[in-house]
Coordinates of C-alpha atoms in Angstrom, one line a residue:
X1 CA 25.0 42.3 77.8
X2 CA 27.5 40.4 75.3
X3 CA 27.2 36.6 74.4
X4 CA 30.3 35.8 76.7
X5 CA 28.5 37.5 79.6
X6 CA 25.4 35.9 78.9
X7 CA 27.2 32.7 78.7
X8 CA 28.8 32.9 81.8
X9 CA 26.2 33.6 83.9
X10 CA 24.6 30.6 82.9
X11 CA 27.8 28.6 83.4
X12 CA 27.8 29.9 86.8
X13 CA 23.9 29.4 87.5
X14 CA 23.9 25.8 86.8
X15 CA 28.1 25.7 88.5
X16 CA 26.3 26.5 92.0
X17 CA 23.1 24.1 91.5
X18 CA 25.5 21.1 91.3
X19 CA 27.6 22.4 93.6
X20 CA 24.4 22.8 96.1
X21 CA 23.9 19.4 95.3
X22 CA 27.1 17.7 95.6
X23 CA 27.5 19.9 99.0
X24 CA 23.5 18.2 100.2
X25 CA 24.7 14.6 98.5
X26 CA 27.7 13.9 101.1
X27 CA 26.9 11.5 103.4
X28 CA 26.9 13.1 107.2
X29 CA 26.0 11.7 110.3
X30 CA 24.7 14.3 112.5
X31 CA 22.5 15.5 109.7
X32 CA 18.5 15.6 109.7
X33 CA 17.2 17.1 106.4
X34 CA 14.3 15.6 105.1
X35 CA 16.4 16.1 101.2
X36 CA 17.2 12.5 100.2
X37 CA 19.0 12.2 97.0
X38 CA 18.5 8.8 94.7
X39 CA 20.0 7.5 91.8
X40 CA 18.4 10.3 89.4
X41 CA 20.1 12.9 91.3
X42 CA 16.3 13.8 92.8
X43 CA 15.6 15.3 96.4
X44 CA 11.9 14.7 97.5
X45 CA 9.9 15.4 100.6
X46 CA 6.1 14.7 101.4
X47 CA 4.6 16.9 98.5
X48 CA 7.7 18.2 96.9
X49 CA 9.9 16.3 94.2
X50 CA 13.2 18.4 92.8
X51 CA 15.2 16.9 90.6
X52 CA 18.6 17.6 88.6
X53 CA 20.2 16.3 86.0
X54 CA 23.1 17.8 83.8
X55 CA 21.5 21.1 82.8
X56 CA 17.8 20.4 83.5
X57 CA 16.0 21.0 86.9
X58 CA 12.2 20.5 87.6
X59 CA 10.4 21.0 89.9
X60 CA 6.8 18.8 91.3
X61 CA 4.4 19.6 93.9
X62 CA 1.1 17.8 95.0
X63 CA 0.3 20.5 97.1
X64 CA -2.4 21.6 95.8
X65 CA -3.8 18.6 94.7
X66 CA -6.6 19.1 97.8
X67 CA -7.2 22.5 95.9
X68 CA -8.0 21.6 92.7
X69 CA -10.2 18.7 94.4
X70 CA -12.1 21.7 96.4
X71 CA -12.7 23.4 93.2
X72 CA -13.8 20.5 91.4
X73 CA -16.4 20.2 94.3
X74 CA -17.1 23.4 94.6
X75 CA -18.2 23.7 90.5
X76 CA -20.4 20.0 91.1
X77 CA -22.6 21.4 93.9
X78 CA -26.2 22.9 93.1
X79 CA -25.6 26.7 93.7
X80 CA -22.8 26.3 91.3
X81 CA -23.7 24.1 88.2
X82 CA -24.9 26.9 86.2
X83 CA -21.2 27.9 86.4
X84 CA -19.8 24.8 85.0
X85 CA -22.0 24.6 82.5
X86 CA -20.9 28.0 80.9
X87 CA -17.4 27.0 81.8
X88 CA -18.0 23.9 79.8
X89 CA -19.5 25.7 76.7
X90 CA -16.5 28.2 77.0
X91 CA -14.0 25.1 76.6
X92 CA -16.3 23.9 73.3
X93 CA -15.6 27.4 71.8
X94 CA -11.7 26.8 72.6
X95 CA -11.6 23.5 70.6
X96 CA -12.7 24.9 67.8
X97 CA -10.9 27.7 68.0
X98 CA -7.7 25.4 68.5
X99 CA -8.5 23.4 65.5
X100 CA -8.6 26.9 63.3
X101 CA -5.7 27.6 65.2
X102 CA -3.7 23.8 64.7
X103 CA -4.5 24.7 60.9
X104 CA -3.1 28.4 60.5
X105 CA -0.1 26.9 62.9
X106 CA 0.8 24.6 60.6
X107 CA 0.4 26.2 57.3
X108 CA 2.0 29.7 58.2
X109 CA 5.2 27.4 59.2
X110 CA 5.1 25.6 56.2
X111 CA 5.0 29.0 54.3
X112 CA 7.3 31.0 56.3
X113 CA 9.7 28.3 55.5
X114 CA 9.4 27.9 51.8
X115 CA 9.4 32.0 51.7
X116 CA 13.3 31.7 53.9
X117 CA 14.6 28.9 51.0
X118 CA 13.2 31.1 48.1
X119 CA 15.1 34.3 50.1
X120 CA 18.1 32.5 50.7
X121 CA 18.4 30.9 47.2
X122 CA 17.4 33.8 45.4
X123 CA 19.0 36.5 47.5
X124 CA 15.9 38.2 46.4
X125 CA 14.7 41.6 48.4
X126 CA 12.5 40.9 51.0
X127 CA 13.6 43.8 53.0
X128 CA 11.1 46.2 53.8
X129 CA 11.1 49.8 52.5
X130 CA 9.9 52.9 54.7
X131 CA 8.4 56.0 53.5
X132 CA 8.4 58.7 55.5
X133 CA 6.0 61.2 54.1
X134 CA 5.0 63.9 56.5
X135 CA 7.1 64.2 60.1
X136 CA 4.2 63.8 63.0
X137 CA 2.1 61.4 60.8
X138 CA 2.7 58.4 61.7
X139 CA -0.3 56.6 59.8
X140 CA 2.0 58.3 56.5
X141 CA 4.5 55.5 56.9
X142 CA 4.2 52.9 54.4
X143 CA 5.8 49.3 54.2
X144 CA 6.2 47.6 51.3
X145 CA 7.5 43.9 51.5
X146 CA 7.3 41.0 48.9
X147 CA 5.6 38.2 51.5
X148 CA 5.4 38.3 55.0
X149 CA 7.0 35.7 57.2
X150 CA 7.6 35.2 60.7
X151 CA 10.6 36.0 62.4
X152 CA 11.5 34.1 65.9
X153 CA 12.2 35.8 69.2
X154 CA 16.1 34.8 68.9
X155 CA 18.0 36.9 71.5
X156 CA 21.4 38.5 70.5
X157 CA 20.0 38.0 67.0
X158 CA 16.4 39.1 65.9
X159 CA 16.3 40.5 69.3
X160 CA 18.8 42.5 71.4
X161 CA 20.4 39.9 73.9
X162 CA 19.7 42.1 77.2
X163 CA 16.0 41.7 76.8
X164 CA 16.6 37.8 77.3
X165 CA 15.4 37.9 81.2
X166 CA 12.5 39.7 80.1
X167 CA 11.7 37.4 77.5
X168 CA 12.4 34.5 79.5
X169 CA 9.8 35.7 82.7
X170 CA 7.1 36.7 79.7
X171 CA 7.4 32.7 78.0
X172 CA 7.5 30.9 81.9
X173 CA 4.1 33.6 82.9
X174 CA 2.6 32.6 79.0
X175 CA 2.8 28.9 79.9
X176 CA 1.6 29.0 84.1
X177 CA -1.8 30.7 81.8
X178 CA -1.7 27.9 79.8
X179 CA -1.3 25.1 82.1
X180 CA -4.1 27.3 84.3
X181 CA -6.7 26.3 81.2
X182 CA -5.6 22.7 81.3
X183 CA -6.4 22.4 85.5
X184 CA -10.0 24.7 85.0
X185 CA -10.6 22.6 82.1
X186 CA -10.3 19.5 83.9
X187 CA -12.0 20.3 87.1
X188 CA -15.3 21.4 84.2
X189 CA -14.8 17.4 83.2
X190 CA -14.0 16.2 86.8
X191 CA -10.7 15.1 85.9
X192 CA -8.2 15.2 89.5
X193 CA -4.3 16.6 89.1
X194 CA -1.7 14.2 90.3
X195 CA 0.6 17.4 90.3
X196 CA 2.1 20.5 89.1
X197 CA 5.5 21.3 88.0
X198 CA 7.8 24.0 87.1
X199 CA 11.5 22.8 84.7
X200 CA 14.2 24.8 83.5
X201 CA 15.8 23.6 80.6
X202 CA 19.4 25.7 80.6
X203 CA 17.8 28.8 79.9
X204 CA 14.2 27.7 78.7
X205 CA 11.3 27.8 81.4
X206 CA 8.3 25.0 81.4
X207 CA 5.4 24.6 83.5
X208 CA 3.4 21.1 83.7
X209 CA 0.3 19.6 85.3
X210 CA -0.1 15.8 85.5
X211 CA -3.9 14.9 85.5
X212 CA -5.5 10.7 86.1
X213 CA -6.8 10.3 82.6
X214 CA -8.5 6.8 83.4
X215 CA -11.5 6.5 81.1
X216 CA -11.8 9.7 79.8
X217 CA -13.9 9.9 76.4
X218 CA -12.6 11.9 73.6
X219 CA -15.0 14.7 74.0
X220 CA -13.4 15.2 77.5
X221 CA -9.8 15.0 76.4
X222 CA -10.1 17.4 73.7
X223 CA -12.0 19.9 75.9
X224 CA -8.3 19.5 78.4
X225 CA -5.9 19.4 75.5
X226 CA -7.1 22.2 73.7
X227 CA -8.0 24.7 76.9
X228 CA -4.2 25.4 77.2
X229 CA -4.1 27.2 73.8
X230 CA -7.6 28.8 74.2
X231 CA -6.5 30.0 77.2
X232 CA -3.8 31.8 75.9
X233 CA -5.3 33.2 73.0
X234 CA -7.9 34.8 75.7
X235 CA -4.8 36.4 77.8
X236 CA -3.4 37.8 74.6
X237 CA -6.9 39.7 74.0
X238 CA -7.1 40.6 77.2
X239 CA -3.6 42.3 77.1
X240 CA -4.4 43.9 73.8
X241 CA -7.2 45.1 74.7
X242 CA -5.5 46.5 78.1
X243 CA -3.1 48.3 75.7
X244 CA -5.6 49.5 73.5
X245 CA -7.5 51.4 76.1
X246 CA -4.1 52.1 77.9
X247 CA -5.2 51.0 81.7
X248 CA -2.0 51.3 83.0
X249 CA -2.0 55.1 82.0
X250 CA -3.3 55.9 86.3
X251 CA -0.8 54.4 87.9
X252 CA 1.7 55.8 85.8
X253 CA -0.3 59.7 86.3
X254 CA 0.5 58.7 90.0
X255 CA 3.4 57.8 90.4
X256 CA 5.2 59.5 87.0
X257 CA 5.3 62.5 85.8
X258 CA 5.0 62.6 81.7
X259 CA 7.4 65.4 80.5
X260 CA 6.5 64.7 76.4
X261 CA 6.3 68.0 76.5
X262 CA 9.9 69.3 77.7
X263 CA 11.9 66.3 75.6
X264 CA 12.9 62.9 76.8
X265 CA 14.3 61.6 80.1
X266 CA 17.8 59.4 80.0
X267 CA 16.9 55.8 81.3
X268 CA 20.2 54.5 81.0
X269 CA 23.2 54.7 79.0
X270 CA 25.5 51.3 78.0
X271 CA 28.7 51.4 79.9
X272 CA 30.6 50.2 76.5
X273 CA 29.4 53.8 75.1
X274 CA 31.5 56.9 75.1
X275 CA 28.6 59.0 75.8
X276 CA 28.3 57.6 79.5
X277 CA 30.9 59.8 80.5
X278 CA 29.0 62.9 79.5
X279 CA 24.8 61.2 79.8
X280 CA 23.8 60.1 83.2
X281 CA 20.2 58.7 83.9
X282 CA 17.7 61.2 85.2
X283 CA 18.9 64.1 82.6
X284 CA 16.6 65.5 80.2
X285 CA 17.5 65.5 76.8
X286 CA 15.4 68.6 74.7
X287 CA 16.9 68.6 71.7
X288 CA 19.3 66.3 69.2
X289 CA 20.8 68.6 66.8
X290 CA 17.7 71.5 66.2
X291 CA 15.2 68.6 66.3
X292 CA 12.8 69.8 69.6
X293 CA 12.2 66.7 71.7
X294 CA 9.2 67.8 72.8
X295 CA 8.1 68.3 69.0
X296 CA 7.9 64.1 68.8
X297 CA 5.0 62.6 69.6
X298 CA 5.4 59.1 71.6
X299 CA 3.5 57.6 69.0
X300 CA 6.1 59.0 66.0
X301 CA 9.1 57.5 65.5
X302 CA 11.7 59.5 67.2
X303 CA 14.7 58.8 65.6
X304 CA 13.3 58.5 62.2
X305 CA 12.3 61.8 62.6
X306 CA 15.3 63.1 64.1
X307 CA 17.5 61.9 61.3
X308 CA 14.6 63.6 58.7
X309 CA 15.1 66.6 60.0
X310 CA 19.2 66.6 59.9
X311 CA 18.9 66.1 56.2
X312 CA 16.3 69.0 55.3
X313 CA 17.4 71.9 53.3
X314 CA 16.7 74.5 55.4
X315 CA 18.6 73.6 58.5
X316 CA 20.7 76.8 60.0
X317 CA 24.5 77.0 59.7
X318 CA 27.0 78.3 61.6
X319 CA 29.0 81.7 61.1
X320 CA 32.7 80.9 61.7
X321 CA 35.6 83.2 60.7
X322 CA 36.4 83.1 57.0
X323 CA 40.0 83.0 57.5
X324 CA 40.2 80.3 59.4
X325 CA 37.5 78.2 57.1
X326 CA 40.1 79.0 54.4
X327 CA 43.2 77.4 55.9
X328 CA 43.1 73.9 55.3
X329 CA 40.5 71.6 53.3
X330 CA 43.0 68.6 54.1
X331 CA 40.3 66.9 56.8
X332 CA 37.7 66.9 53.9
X333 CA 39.9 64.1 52.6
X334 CA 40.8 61.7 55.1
X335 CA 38.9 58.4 55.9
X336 CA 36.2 59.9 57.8
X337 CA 35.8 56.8 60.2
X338 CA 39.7 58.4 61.6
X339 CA 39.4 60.3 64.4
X340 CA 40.6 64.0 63.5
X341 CA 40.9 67.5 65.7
X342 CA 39.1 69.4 62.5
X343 CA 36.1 68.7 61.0
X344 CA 34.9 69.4 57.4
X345 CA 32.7 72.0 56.6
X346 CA 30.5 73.5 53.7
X347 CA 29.7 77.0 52.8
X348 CA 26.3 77.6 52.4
X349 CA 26.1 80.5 50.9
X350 CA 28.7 79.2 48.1
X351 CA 28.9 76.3 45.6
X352 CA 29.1 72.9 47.4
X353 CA 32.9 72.5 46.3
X354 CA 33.8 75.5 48.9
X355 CA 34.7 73.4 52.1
X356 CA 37.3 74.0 55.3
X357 CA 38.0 72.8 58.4
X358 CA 37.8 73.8 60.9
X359 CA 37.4 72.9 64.9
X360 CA 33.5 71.9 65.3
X361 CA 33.5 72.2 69.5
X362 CA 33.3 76.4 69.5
X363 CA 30.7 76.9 66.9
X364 CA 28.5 73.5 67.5
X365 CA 28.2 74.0 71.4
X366 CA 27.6 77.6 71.8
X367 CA 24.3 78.4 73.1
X368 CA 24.6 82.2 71.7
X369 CA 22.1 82.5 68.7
X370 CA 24.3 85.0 67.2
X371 CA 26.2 81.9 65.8
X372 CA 23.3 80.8 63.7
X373 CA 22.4 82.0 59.8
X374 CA 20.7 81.2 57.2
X375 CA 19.8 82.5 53.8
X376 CA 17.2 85.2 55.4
X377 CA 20.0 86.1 58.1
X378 CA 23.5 86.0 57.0
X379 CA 26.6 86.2 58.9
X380 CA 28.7 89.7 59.6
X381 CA 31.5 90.6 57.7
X382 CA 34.8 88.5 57.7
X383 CA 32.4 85.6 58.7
X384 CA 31.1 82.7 56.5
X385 CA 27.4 80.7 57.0
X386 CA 28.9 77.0 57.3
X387 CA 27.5 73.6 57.8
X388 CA 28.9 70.2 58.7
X389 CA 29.9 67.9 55.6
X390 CA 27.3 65.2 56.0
X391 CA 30.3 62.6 56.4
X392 CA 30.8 63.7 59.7
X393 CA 27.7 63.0 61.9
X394 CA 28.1 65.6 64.4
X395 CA 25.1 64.9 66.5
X396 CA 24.1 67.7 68.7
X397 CA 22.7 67.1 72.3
X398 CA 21.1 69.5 74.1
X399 CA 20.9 68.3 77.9
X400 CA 19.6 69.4 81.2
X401 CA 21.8 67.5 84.0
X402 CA 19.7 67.3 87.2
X403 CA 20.7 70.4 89.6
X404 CA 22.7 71.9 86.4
X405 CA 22.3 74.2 84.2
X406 CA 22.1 73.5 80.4
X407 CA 24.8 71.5 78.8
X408 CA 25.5 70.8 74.4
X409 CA 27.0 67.9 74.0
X410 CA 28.9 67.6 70.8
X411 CA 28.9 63.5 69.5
X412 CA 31.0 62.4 66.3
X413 CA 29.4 59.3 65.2
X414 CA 25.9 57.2 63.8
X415 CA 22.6 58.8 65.3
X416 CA 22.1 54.4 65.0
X417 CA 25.2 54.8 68.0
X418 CA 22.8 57.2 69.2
X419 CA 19.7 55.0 69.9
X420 CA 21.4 51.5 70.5
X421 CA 23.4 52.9 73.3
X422 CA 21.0 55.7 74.9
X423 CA 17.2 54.4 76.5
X424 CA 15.0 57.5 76.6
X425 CA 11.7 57.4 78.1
X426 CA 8.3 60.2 79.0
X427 CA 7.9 59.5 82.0
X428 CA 9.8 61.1 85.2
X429 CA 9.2 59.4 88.6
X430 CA 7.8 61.8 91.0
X431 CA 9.6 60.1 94.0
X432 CA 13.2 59.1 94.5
X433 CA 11.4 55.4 95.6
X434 CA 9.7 54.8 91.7
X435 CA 12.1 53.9 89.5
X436 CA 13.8 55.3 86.6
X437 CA 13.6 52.2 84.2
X438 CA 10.3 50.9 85.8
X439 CA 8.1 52.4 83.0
X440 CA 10.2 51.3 80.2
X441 CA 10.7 48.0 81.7
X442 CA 7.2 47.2 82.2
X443 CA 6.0 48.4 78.1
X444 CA 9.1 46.0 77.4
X445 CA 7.9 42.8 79.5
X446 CA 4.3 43.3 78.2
X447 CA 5.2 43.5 74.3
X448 CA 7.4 40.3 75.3
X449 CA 4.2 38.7 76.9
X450 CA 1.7 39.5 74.3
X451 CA 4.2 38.0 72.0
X452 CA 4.9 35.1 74.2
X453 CA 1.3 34.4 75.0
X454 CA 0.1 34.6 70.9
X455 CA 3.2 32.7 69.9
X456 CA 2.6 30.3 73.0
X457 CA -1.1 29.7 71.3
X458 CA 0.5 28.8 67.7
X459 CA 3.5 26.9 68.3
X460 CA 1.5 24.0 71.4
X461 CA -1.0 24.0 68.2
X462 CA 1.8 22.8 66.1
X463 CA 0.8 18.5 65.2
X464 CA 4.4 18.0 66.5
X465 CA 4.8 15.3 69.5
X466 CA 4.8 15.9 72.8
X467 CA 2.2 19.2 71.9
X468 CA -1.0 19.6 72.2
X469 CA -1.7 19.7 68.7
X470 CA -0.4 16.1 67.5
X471 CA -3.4 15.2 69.8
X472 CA -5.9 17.6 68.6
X473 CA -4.3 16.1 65.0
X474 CA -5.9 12.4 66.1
X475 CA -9.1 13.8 67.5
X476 CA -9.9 15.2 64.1
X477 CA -8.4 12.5 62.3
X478 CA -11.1 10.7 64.6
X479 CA -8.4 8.3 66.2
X480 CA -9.0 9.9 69.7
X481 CA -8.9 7.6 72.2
X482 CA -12.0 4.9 71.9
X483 CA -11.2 3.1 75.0
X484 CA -10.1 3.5 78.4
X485 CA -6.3 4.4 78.1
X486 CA -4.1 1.8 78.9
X487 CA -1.9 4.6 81.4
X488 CA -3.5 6.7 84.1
X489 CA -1.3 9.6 84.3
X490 CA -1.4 12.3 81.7
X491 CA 1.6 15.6 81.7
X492 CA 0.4 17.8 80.0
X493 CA 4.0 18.9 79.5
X494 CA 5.4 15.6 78.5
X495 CA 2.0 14.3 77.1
X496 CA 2.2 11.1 78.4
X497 CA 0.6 8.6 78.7
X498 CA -0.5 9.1 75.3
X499 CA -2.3 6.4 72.9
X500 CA 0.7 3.6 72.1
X501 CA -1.9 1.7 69.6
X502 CA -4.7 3.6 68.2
X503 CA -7.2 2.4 65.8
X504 CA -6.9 4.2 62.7
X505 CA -10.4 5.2 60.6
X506 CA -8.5 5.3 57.1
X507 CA -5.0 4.5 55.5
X508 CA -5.1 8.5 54.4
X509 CA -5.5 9.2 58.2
X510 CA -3.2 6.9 59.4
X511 CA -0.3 8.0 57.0
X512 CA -1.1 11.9 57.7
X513 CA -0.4 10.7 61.4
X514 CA 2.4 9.7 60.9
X515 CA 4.1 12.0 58.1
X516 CA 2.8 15.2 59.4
X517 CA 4.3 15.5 62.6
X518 CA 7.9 14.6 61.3
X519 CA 7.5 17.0 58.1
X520 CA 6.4 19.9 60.6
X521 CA 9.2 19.1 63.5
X522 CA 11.3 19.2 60.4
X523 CA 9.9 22.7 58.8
X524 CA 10.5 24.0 62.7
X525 CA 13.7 23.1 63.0
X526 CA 14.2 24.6 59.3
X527 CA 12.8 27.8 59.7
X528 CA 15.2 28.3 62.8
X529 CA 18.4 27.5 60.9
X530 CA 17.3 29.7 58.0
X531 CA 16.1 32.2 59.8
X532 CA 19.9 32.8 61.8
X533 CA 21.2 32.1 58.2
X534 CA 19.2 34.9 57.0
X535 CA 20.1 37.1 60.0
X536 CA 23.7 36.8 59.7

């Protein structure tokens, strides 16, 4: 998916919702909707509010207003007190766990952003640099890297732009969890919702819930504000701890056949790629170059190992007719990025200078071992052992087609080509009604979520306005609210309905009130310009 794709779609998304709406705005006699459409471009029915306007719709419901209440009632009656009392204790655990989180929040942004001026200024090396020691160990990979810093989800830049519907499901579930702690929480203080809402913001999802906050004490309010973190720093331990002991491993035994041990299945191949002409989804791919697919564990990196095992010593040549090697060593000359009918080769068995060219297709693709040599097994008489000059990248793919037999695909071109254009996977559905890309696509939404859900934890911690930290920042500042507040309705989206005149304890508490939330809005917005700086 390109940016101009991308783009278009969402030109054409938000095209049709105010086309919807123009087409339900016209006034017509005969007609008998319930939709009415006011001033602010909203339609609303009994329990459902929509609204539009430019590129932002949301969404409100009070339909389950009567549900929360039941719940609420439910946790107050005898048999069930016990429960909100641990419920209630949980939520004390989660404040405090918010305020260590509000802390490291704050500080890791304020770091991370310095570390992205000192990069930029500097153009000092704060790359990381890979070893790779032995080829199945994966713990003998090492990283090196000056500082560590945080690097935002930033699709079509830090990540690849197709994953943004993934991305974009993972943040909207992240925030329903969160918004579920803020509605449990309150029911625990018996605090009623006045709704719940969903909002789409061009491309960014939100969820809300609008509570009555009329005389709540500060102890309560912080319980509420802080459950929505807390609750999703619980989700993301109970997703890593779901990938640790690899749950999902039976469904995928039922319904998936893992074939780790034959080579790697094609998911799909990008229709901007040559190779789709010659890769279709459901082959089996068992070797690239003389690299064994089913060597590479799913742990290892498979393409860093791949691209070891190309540059080892000891790789076999080819035996090609010594004649022909001798004709021409004009290839070995030209820009190699050209295309060219001959390709440049070494001899092995000579000094590195001896090179030729010859046509790669014959020798590379023949399945006949007779082909092959090395030092221990040279070639017959009138023939020459040979290799590809490393300028080349000849990439060898052995493939099984379904219902075919076996097929070497010769590629001219960066193994990095390779992997950006070709999604390989273990697992083989063992119906035609699972899936190909269901596997793949379901590791690839939960690394998203557990992402989403830890970074959804940090960045409502952030003592920015309208998060939940700036108010967590006034409860331990100890300018929670003293007195009944002044407004009745509290978003927990929005966070209205907030304190307009607070009572400050101290001038140093006051002033950090203040300064804070504008020097860490401004380190936000910082870090994100820097960090597409850094990127391009």
């Amino acid at each position: 998916m390109s940016v101009g794709y991308a783009a278009l779609a969402v030109l054409l998304f938000w095209s049709l919702l105010h086309g919807i709406r123009h087409i339900l705005n016209r006034p017509s006699r005969g007609a008998v909707l319930p939709w009415n459409l006011n001033k602010t471009r909203r339609f609303s029915s009994s329990t459902i509010q929509l609204s539009l306007h430019h590129v932002h719709l949301q969404v409100q419901t009070t339909a389950c207003n009567t549900l929360h209440d039941r719940f609420i009632h439910l946790l107050t009656s005898k048999g069930n007190r016990k429960y909100k009392i641990w419920l209630s204790s949980l939520y004390k655990i989660g404040y405090y766990f918010a305020i260590l989180g509000m802390a490291a929040a704050t500080i890791i942004l304020f770091w991370t952003c310095w570390l992205l001026l000192y990069k930029i200024s500097s153009r000092s090396p704060f790359t990381v640099t890979t070893h790779l020691n032995k080829r199945h160990n994966p713990g003998s990979i090492s990283q090196s890297q000056v500082w560590p810093t945080i690097t935002p989800l930033i699709p079509g830049i830090t990540v690849p732009l197709s994953d943004l519907p993934i991305i974009i499901c993972a943040v909207f579930v992240s925030q329903i969890i969160h918004e579920l702690g803020h509605a449990i929480a309150a029911a625990t203080e018996n605090v009623s919702i006045q709704s719940i809402g969903a909002s789409l913001t061009l491309i960014i999802p939100s969820a809300s819930v609008a509570f009555t906050f009329d005389g709540l004490s500060p102890r309560s309010r912080s319980l509420i504000v802080s459950a929505g973190p807390f609750h999703n720093l619980v989700f993301w331990l109970v997703l890593a701890l779901v990938a640790r002991i690899n749950l999902t491993q039976y469904f995928w035994r039922f319904a998936y056949q893992d074939i780790t041990d034959k080579g790697r299945i094609i998911i799909n191949v990008s229709h901007d790629s040559a190779l789709g002409e010659y890769l279709y989804p459901g082959s089996l791919i068992t070797h690239i170059n003389d690299t064994p697919l089913n060597s590479i564990g799913v742990s290892d990196d498979l393409w860093g190992v791949i691209s070891q095992d190309s540059q080892a010593n000891d790789v076999a040549g080819w035996c090609v007719d010594q004649v022909a090697f001798s004709k021409s060593q004009s290839c070995c000359f030209r820009n190699m990025s050209e295309a060219y009918p001959l390709s440049c080769f070494r001899a092995t068995e000579e000094s590195s200078s001896v090179y030729g060219c010859i046509d790669p297709l014959p020798p590379l693709t023949s399945s006949n071992s007779s082909v092959r040599c090395t030092r221990n097994s040279p070639c017959s008489p009138s023939f020459i052992c040979t290799h590809p000059d490393e300028r080349e990248q000849l990439w060898r793919l052995t493939v099984f087609h379904p219902e075919k037999e076996q097929n070497i695909i010769l590629w001219s071109g960066s193994l990095e080509e390779v992997q950006r254009t070709v999604t390989l996977d273990t697992l083989k559905p063992r119906l035609l009604i699972f899936p190909l890309y269901l596997p793949l696509l379901f590791a690839r939404f939960s690394r998203y979520l557990s992402l989403a859900t830890l970074s959804l934890f940090f960045f409502n911690l952030l003592p920015i306005h309208r998060l939940d930290g700036y108010h967590l920042l006034k409860i331990v500042l100890g300018m929670g609210p003293g007195e009944p507040d002044q407004s009745n309705v509290y978003d927990m989206e929005a966070n209205a309905g907030a304190d307009r005149h607070p009572r400050f304890q101290s001038r140093a508490a006051q002033l950090l009130s203040i300064w804070l939330p504008k020097l860490t809005l401004g380190a936000l917005a910082l870090s994100v310009v820097l960090t597409l700086l850094s990127a391009g």
